[in-house]
Tab-separated table of C-alpha atoms in Angstrom:
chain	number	residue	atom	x	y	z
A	1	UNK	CA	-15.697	-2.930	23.436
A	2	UNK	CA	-12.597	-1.498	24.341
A	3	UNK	CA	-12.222	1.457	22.473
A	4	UNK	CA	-14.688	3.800	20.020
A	5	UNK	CA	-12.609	7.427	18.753
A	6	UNK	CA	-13.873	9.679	16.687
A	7	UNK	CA	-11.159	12.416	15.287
A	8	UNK	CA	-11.861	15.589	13.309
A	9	UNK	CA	-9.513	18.274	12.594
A	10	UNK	CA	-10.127	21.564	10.465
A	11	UNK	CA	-7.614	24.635	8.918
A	12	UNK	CA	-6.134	25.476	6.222
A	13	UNK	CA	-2.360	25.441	4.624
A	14	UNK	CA	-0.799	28.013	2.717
A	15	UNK	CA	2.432	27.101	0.059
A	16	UNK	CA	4.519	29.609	-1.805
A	17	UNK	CA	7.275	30.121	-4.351
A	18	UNK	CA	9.471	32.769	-3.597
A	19	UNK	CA	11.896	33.824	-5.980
A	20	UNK	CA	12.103	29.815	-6.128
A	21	UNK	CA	12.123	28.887	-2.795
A	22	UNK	CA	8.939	26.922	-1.165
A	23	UNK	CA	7.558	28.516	2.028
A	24	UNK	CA	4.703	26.541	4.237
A	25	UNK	CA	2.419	28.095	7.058
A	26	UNK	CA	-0.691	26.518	8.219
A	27	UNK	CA	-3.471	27.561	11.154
A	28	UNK	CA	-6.903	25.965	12.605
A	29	UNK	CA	-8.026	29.345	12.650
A	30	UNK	CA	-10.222	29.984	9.385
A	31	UNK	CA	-10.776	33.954	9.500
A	32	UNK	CA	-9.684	36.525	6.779
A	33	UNK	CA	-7.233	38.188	9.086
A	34	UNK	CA	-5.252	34.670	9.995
A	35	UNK	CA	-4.886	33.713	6.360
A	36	UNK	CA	-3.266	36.956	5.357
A	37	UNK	CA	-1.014	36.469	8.684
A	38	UNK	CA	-0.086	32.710	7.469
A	39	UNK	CA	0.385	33.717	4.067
A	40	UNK	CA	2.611	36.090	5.250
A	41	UNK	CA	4.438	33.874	7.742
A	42	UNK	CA	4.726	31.467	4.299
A	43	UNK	CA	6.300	33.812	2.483
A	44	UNK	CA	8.870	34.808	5.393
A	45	UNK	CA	9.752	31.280	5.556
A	46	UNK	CA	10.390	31.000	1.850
A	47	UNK	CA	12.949	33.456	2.261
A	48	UNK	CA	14.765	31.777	5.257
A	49	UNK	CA	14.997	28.432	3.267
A	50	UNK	CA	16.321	30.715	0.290
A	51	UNK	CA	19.590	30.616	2.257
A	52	UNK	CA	19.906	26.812	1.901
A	53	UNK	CA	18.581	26.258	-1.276
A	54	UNK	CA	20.950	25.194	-3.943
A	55	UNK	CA	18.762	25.730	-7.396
A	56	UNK	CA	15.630	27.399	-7.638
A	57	UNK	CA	12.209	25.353	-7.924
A	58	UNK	CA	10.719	24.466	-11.582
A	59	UNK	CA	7.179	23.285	-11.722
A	60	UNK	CA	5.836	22.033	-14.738
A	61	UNK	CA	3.058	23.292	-16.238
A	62	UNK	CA	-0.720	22.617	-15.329
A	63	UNK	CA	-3.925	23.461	-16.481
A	64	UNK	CA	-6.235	25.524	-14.377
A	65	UNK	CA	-9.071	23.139	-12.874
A	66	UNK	CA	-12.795	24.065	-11.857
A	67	UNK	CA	-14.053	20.645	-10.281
A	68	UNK	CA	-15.375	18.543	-7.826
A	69	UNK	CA	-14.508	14.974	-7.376
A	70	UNK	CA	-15.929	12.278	-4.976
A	71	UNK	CA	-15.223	8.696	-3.989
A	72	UNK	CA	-17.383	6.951	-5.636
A	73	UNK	CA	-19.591	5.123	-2.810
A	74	UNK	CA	-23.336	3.522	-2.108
A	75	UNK	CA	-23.258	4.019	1.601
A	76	UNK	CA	-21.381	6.756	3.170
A	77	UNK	CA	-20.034	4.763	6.481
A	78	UNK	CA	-20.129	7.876	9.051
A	79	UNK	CA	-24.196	7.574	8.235
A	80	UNK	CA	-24.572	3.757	10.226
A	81	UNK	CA	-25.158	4.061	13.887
A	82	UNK	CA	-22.474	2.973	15.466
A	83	UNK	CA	-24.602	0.074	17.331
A	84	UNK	CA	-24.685	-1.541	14.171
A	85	UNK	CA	-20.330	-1.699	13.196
A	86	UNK	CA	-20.186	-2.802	17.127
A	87	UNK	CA	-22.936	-5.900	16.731
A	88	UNK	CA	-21.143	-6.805	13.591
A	89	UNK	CA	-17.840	-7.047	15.561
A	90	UNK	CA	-19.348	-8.777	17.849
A	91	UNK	CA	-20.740	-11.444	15.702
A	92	UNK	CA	-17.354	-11.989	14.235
A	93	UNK	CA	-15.596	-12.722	17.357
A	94	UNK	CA	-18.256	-15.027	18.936
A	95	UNK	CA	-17.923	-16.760	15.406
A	96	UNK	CA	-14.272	-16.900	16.319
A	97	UNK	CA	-14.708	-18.358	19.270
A	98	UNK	CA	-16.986	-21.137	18.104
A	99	UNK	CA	-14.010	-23.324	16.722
A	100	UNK	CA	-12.284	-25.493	18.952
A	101	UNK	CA	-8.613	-24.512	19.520
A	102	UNK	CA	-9.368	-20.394	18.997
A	103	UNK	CA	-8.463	-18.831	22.474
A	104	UNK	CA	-9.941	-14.770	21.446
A	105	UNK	CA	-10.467	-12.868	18.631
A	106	UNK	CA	-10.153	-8.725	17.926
A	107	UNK	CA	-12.165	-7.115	15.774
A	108	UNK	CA	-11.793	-3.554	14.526
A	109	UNK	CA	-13.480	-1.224	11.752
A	110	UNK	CA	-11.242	1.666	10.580
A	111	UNK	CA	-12.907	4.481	7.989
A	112	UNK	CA	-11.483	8.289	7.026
A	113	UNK	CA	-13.337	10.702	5.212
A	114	UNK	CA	-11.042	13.767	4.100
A	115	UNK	CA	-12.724	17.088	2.625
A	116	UNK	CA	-10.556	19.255	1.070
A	117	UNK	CA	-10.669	22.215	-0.875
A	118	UNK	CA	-7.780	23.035	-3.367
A	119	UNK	CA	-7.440	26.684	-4.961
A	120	UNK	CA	-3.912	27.903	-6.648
A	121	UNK	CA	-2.755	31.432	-8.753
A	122	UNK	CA	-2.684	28.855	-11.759
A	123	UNK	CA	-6.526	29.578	-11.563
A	124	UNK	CA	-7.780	25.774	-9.988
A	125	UNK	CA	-10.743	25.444	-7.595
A	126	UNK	CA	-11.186	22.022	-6.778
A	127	UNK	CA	-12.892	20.507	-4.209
A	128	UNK	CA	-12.816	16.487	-2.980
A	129	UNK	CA	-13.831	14.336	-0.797
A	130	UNK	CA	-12.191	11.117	0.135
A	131	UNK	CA	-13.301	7.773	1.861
A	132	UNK	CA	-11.606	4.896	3.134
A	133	UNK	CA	-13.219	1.905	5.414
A	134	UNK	CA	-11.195	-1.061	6.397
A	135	UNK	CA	-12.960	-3.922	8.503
A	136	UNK	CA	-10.548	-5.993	10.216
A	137	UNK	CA	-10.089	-9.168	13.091
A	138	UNK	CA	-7.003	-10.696	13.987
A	139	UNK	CA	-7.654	-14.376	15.467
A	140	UNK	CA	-5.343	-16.231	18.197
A	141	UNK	CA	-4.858	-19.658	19.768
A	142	UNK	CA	-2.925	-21.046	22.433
A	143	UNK	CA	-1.300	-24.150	22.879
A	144	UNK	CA	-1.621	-24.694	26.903
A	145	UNK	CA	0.641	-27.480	26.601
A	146	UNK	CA	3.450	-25.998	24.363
A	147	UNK	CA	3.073	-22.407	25.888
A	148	UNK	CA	2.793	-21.172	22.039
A	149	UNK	CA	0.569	-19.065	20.406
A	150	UNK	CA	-0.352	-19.059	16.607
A	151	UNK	CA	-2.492	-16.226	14.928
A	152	UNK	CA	-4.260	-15.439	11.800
A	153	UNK	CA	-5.529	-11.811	10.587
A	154	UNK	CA	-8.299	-10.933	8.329
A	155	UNK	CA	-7.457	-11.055	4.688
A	156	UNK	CA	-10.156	-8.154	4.233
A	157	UNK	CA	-7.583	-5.135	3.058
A	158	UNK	CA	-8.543	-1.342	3.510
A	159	UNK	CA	-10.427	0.166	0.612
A	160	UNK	CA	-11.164	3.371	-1.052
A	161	UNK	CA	-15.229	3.003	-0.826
A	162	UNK	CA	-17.909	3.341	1.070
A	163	UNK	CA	-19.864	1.049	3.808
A	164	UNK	CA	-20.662	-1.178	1.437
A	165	UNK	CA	-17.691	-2.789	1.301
A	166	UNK	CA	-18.306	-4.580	4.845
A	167	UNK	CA	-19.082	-8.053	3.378
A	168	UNK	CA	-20.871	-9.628	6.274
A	169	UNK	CA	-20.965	-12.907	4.769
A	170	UNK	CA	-17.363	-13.033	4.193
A	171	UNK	CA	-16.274	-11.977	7.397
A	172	UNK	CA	-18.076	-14.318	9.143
A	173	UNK	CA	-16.480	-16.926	7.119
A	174	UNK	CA	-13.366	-15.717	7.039
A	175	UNK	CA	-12.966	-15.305	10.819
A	176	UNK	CA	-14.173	-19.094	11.113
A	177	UNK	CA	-11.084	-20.367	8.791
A	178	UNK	CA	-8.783	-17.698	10.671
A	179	UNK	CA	-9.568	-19.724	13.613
A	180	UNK	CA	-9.008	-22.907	11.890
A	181	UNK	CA	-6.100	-22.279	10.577
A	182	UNK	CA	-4.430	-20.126	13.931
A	183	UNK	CA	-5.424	-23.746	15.261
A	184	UNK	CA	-3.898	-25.877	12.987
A	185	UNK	CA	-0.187	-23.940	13.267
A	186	UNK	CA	0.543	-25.344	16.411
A	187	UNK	CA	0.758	-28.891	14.556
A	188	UNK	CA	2.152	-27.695	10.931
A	189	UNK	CA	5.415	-29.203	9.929
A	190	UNK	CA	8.470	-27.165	9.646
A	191	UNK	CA	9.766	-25.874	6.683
A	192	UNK	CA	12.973	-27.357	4.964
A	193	UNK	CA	15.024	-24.272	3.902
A	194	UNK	CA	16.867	-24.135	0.734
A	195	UNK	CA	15.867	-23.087	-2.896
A	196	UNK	CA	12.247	-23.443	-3.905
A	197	UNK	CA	9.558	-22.566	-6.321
A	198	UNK	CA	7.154	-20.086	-4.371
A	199	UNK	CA	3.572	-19.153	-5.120
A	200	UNK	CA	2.494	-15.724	-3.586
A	201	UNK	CA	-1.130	-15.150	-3.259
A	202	UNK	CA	-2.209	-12.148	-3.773
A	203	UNK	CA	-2.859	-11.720	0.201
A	204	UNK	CA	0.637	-11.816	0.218
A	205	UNK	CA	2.214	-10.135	-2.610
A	206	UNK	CA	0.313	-6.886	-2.597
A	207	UNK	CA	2.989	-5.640	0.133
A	208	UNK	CA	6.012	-7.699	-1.396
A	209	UNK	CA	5.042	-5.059	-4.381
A	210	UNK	CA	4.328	-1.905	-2.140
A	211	UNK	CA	7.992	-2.552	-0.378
A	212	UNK	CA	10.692	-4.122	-3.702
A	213	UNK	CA	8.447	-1.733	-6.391
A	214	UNK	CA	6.222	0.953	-4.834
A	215	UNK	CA	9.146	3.151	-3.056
A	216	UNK	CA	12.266	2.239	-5.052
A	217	UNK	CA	10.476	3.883	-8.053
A	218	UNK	CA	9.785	7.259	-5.991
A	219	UNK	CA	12.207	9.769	-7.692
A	220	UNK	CA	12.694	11.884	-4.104
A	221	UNK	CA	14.121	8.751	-3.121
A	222	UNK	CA	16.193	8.077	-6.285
A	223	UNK	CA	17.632	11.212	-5.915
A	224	UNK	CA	18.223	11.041	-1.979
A	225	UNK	CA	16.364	13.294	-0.649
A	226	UNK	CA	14.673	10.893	1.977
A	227	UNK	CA	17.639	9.180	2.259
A	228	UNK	CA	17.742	10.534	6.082
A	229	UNK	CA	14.440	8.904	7.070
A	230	UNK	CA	12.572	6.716	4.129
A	231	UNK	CA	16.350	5.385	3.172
A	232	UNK	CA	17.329	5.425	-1.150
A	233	UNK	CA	16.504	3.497	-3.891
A	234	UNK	CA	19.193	1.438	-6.098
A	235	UNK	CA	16.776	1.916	-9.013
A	236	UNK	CA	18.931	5.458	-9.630
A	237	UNK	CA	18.325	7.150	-12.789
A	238	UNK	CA	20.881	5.908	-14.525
A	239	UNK	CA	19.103	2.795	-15.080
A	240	UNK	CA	15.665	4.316	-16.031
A	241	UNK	CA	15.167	2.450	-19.599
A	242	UNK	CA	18.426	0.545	-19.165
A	243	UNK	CA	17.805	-1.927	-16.352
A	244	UNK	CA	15.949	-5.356	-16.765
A	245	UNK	CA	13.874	-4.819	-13.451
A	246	UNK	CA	11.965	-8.226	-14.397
A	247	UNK	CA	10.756	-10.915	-16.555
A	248	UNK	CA	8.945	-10.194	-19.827
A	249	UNK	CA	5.498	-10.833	-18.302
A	250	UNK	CA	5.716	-8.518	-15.697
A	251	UNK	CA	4.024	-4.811	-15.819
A	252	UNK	CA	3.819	-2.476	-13.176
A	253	UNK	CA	1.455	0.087	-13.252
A	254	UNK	CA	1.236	3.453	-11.345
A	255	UNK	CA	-2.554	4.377	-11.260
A	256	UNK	CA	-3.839	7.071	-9.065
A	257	UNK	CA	-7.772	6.640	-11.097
A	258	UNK	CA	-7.919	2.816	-10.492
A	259	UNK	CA	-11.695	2.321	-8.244
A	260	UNK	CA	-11.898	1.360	-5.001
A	261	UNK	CA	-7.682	2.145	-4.770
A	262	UNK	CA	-6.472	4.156	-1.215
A	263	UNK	CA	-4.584	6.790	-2.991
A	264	UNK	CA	-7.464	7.344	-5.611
A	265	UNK	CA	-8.432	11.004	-6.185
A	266	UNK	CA	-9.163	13.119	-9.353
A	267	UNK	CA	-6.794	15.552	-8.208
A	268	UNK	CA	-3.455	15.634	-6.583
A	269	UNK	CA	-2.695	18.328	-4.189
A	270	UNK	CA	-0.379	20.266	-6.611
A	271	UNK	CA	-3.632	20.490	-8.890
A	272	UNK	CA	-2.867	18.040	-11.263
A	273	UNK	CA	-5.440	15.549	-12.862
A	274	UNK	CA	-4.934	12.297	-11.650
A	275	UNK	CA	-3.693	9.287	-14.394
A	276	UNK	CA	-1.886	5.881	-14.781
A	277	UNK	CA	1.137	4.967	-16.454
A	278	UNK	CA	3.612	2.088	-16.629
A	279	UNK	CA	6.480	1.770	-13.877
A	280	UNK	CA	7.504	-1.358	-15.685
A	281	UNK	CA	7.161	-2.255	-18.942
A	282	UNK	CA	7.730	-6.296	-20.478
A	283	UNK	CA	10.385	-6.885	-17.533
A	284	UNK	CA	12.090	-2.978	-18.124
A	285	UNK	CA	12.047	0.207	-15.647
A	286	UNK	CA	10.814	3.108	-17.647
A	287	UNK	CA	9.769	5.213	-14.723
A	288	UNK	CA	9.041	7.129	-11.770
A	289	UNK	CA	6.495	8.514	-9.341
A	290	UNK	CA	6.497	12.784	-9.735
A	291	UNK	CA	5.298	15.904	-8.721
A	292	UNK	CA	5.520	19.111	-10.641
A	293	UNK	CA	8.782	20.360	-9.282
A	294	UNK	CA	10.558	16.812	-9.941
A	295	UNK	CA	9.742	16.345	-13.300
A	296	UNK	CA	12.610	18.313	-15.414
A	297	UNK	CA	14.607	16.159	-13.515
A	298	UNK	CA	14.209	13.092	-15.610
A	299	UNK	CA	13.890	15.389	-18.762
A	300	UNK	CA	9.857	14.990	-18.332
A	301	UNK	CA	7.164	18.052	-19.270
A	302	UNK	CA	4.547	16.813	-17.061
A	303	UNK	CA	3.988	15.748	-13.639
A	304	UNK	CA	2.384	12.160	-12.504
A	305	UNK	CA	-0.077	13.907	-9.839
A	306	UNK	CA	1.582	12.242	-6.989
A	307	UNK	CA	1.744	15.328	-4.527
A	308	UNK	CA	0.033	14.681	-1.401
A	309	UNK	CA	-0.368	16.021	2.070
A	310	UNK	CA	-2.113	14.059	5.285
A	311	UNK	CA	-3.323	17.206	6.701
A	312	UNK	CA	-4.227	20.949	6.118
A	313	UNK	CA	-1.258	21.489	8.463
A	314	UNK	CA	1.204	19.209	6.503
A	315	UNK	CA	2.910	20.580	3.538
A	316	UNK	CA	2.034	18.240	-0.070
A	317	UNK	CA	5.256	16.226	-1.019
A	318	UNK	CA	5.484	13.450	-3.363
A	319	UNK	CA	3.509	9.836	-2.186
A	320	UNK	CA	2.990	6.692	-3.456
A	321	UNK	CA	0.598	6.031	-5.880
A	322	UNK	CA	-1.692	3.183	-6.428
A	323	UNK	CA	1.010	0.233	-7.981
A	324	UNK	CA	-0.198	-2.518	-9.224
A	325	UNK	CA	0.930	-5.888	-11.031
A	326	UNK	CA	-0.959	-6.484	-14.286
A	327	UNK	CA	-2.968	-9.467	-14.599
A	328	UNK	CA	-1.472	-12.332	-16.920
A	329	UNK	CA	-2.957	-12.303	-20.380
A	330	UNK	CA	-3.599	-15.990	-20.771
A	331	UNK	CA	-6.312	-17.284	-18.828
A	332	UNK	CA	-4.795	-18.639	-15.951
A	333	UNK	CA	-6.771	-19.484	-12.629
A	334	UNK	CA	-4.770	-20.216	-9.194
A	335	UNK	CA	-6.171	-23.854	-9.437
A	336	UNK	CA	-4.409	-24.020	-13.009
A	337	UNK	CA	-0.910	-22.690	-11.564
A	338	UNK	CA	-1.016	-25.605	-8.381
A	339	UNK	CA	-1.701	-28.499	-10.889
A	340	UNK	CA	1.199	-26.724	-13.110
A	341	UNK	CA	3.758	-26.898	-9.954
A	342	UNK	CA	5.926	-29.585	-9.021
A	343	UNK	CA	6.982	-28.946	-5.914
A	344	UNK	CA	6.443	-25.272	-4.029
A	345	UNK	CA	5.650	-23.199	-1.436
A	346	UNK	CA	2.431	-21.137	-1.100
A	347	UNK	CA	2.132	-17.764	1.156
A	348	UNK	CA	-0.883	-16.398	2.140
A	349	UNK	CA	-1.547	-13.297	3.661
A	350	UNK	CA	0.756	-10.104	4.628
A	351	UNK	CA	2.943	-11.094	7.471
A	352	UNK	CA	6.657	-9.559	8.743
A	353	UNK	CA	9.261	-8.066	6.589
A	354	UNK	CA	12.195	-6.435	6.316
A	355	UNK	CA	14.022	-4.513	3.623
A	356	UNK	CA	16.952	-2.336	3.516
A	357	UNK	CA	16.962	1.176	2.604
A	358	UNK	CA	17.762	0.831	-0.666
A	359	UNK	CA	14.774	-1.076	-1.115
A	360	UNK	CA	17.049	-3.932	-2.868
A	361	UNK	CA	17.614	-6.963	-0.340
A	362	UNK	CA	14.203	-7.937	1.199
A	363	UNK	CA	13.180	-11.011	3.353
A	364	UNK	CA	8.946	-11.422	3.911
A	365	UNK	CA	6.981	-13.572	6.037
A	366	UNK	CA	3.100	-14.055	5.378
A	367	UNK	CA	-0.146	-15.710	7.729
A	368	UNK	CA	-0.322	-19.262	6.358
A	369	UNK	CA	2.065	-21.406	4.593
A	370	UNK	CA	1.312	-24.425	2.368
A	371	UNK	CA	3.066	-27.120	0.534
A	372	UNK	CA	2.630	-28.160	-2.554
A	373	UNK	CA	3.704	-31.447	-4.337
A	374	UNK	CA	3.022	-32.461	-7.805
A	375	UNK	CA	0.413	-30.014	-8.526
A	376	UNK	CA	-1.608	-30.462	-5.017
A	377	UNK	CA	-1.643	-28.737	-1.950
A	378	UNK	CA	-0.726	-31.227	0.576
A	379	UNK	CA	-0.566	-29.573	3.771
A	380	UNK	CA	0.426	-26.743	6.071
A	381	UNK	CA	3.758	-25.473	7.005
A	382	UNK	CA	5.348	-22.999	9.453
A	383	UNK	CA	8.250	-20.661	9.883
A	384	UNK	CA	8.784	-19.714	6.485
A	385	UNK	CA	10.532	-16.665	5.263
A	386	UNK	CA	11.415	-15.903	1.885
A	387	UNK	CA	14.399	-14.149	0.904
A	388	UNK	CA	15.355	-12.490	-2.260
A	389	UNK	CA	17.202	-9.385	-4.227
A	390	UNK	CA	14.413	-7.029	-5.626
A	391	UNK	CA	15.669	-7.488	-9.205
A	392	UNK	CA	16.639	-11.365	-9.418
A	393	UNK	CA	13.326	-12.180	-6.902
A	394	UNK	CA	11.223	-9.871	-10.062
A	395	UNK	CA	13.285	-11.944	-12.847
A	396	UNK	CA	12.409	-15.380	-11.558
A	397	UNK	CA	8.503	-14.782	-12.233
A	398	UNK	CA	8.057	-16.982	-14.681
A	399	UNK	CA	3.986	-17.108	-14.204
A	400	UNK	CA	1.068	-14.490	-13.270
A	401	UNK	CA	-2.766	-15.613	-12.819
A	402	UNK	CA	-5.164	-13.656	-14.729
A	403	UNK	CA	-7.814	-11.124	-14.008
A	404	UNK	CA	-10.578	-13.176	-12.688
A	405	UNK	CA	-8.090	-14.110	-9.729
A	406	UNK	CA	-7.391	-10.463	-8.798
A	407	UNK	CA	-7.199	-8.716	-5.314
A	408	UNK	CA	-6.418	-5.343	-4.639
A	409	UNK	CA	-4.856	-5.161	-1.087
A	410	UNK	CA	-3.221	-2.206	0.113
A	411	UNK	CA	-2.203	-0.023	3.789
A	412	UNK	CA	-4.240	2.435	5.591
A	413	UNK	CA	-0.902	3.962	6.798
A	414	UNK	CA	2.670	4.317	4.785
A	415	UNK	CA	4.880	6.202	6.677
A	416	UNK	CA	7.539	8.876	4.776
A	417	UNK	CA	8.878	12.143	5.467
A	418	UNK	CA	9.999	14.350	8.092
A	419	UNK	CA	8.114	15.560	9.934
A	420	UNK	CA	6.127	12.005	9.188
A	421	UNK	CA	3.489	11.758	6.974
A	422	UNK	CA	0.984	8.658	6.186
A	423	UNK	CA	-0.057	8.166	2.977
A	424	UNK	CA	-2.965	5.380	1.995
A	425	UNK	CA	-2.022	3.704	-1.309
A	426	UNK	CA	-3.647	0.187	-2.582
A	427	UNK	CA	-1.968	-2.448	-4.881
A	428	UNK	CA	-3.531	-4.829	-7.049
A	429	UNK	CA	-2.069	-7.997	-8.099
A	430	UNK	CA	-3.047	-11.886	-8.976
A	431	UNK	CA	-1.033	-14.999	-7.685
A	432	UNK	CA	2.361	-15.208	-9.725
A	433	UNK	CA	4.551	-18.404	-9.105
A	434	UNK	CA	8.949	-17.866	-8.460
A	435	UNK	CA	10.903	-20.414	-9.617
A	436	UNK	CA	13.897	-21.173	-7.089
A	437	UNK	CA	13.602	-18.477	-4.171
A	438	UNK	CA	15.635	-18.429	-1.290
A	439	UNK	CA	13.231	-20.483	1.649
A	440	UNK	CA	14.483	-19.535	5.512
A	441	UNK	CA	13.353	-21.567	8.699
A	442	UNK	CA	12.007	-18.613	11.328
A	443	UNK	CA	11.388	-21.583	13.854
A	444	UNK	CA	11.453	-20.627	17.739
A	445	UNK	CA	12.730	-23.340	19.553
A	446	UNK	CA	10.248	-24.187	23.116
């Protein structure tokens, strides 16, 4: 074991609107005295920002809220000994290490439980409480004779439930064909490039979403105002319910109820019952991610509950919800869509990206690559990229699996904001198949 931490912090956070200006204080210290002292620091910041403010803040309009609201869990993870998680990880990397070719294996366990208490002069009182657990191993072999070393990672994903989502069975397995696989990279064949068909497993495509859909549809960044850290978005709002985003079967949907999703709550932190609503609608853009003071913006009377802070001392600002691609509505099983391909490329797994800051021009990577030929899989490849433009990539998706194939993956940690912030936000998705997508050789040369 290398490393066990255990983190807890505890305060509070006050916000205000003066005369339409926000003001933020926060303090560890929970006595009567220091929150009357922060609120008042809040309130003397509202009035220093007042000088660089250019129109006063409109919120829209939300009901008061008496509630409490819980992830809904069997087995709260902070309640198994710790002996347990460690014998577990244990178990996974001797499995590892069992398969010839696998040179070590690391094995974590991540989980957060936030409490938080939300009261406002619109009359709320809500309290929540918030889990996440993510079990994880990253596999690696070396080549002794090459000098080269291959990997494979977990395709477990972080989760908004409780203890019960550590599927020992499936690790165990999993970690075995990790190792397999890590081996069997040192012999795969090199990728042509050039234009091919491309199926994305859902592994792979949940972060291909979170990157080209997930942040170009935040309005802050529509409108620029993280255009000095999180970059823009080309999806401006003069193409909300004008631009073709993508092809006829593809829906996005913006969910911040969905179970077992990262940024799941019944309440965002502006007090605003949680909901889901379409991002994209049969191929279109028809909206945004918003908070209560974004909303007139786009002409809109409500907000989308998407205010959220990482911390008592962070001030709430809008974050990614839950997005997720819609199943097909056929019955269509990842089996079915390899028998209906001619000749393709199949990514498993998230790997390296990169995207630009408008979010438009994007180039991923995954863990395993495989080629397929007249409807069969027919063997492994390496150093594949693929490279697209977020609105032609979404256009050539000519077929989605359906629901009995789908995955919800998602990040523990999106980073946004400045100071930074990290936000935990899932995406569901089934494998979907891209006819004639830009294929790059990544090859290192030894």
């Amino acid at each position: 074991m290398q490393n066990i931490a255990d983190n807890e912090s505890y305060g509070f956070g006050v916000r205000v609107l003066v005369e339409g200006t926000w003001g933020f204080a926060a303090s560890n210290l929970a006595t009567r005295d220091e929150v009357a002292r922060v609120a008042e620091q809040a309130v003397l910041i509202a009035r220093a920002n007042k000088i660089l403010s250019r129109e006063p803040v409109e919120l829209a309009p939300v009901p008061a809220y008496v509630d409490e609201w819980k992830t809904a869990i069997t087995t709260d993870p902070f309640t198994i000994p710790i002996k347990d998680k460690v014998d577990l990880l244990l178990r996974i990397n001797s499995e590892a290490l069992k398969v010839k070719g696998a040179s070590f294996c690391s094995s974590q366990m991540l989980m957060a439980r936030e409490e938080k208490y939300y009261a406002s002069t619109d009359g709320s009182a809500i309290r929540q409480t918030l889990i996440r657990m993510w079990p994880t191993f990253t596999v690696t072999s070396v080549n002794s004779q090459t000098g080269r070393f291959e990997s494979r990672n977990s395709l477990t994903e972080p989760i908004g439930r409780g203890y019960e989502c550590v599927d020992e069975k499936f690790l165990l397995e999993d970690v075995r064909l990790a190792a397999e696989e890590a081996t069997m990279k040192h012999s795969a064949k090199p990728v042509e490039p050039g234009k091919r068909d491309l199926i994305l497993h859902p592994t792979n495509l949940w972060l291909t979403i979170h990157e080209s859909v997930g942040h170009p549809t935040e309005l802050d960044r529509a409108l620029g105002y993280e255009a000095n850290y999180a970059g823009t978005s080309f999806l401006t709002t003069d193409k909300l319910g004008k631009l073709k985003f993508a092809s006829d079967i593809v829906n996005f949907v913006a969910d911040k109820t969905q179970p077992g999703g990262l940024a799941t709550c019944g309440y965002d932190d502006d007090g605003v019952k949680t909901k889901e609503w379409h991002l994209v609608k049969d191929g279109m853009f028809v909206d945004y991610q918003t908070i209560r003071d974004q909303a007139h913006l786009i002409g809109q009377k409500e907000s989308d509950g998407c205010c959220y802070a990482d911390s008592w001392s962070s001030i709430p600002f809008q974050r990614m919800p839950n997005v997720s691609l819609q199943p097909g509505k056929k019955t269509l099983l990842l089996g079915d869509l390899i028998a209906d391909t001619e000749d393709a490329i199949m990514v498993k797994g998230r790997g390296s990206y990169s995207i630009d800051h408008q979010r438009y021009n994007f180039q991923f990577g995954g863990q395993t690559y495989w080629e397929i030929k007249n409807g069969k899989i027919t063997g492994m490849l390496r150093d594949v990229a693929y490279q697209a433009k977020t609105p032609e990539f979404w256009n050539a998706c000519d077929a989605i699996c359906s629901r009995e194939e789908y995955y919800l993956g998602g990040s523990f940690n999106d980073g946004k904001g400045e100071p930074g912030q990290s936000n935990a936000v899932s995406h569901g998705c089934t494998p979907a198949r891209f006819r004639q997508i830009n294929i790059l050789n990544t090859g290192r040369k030894v």
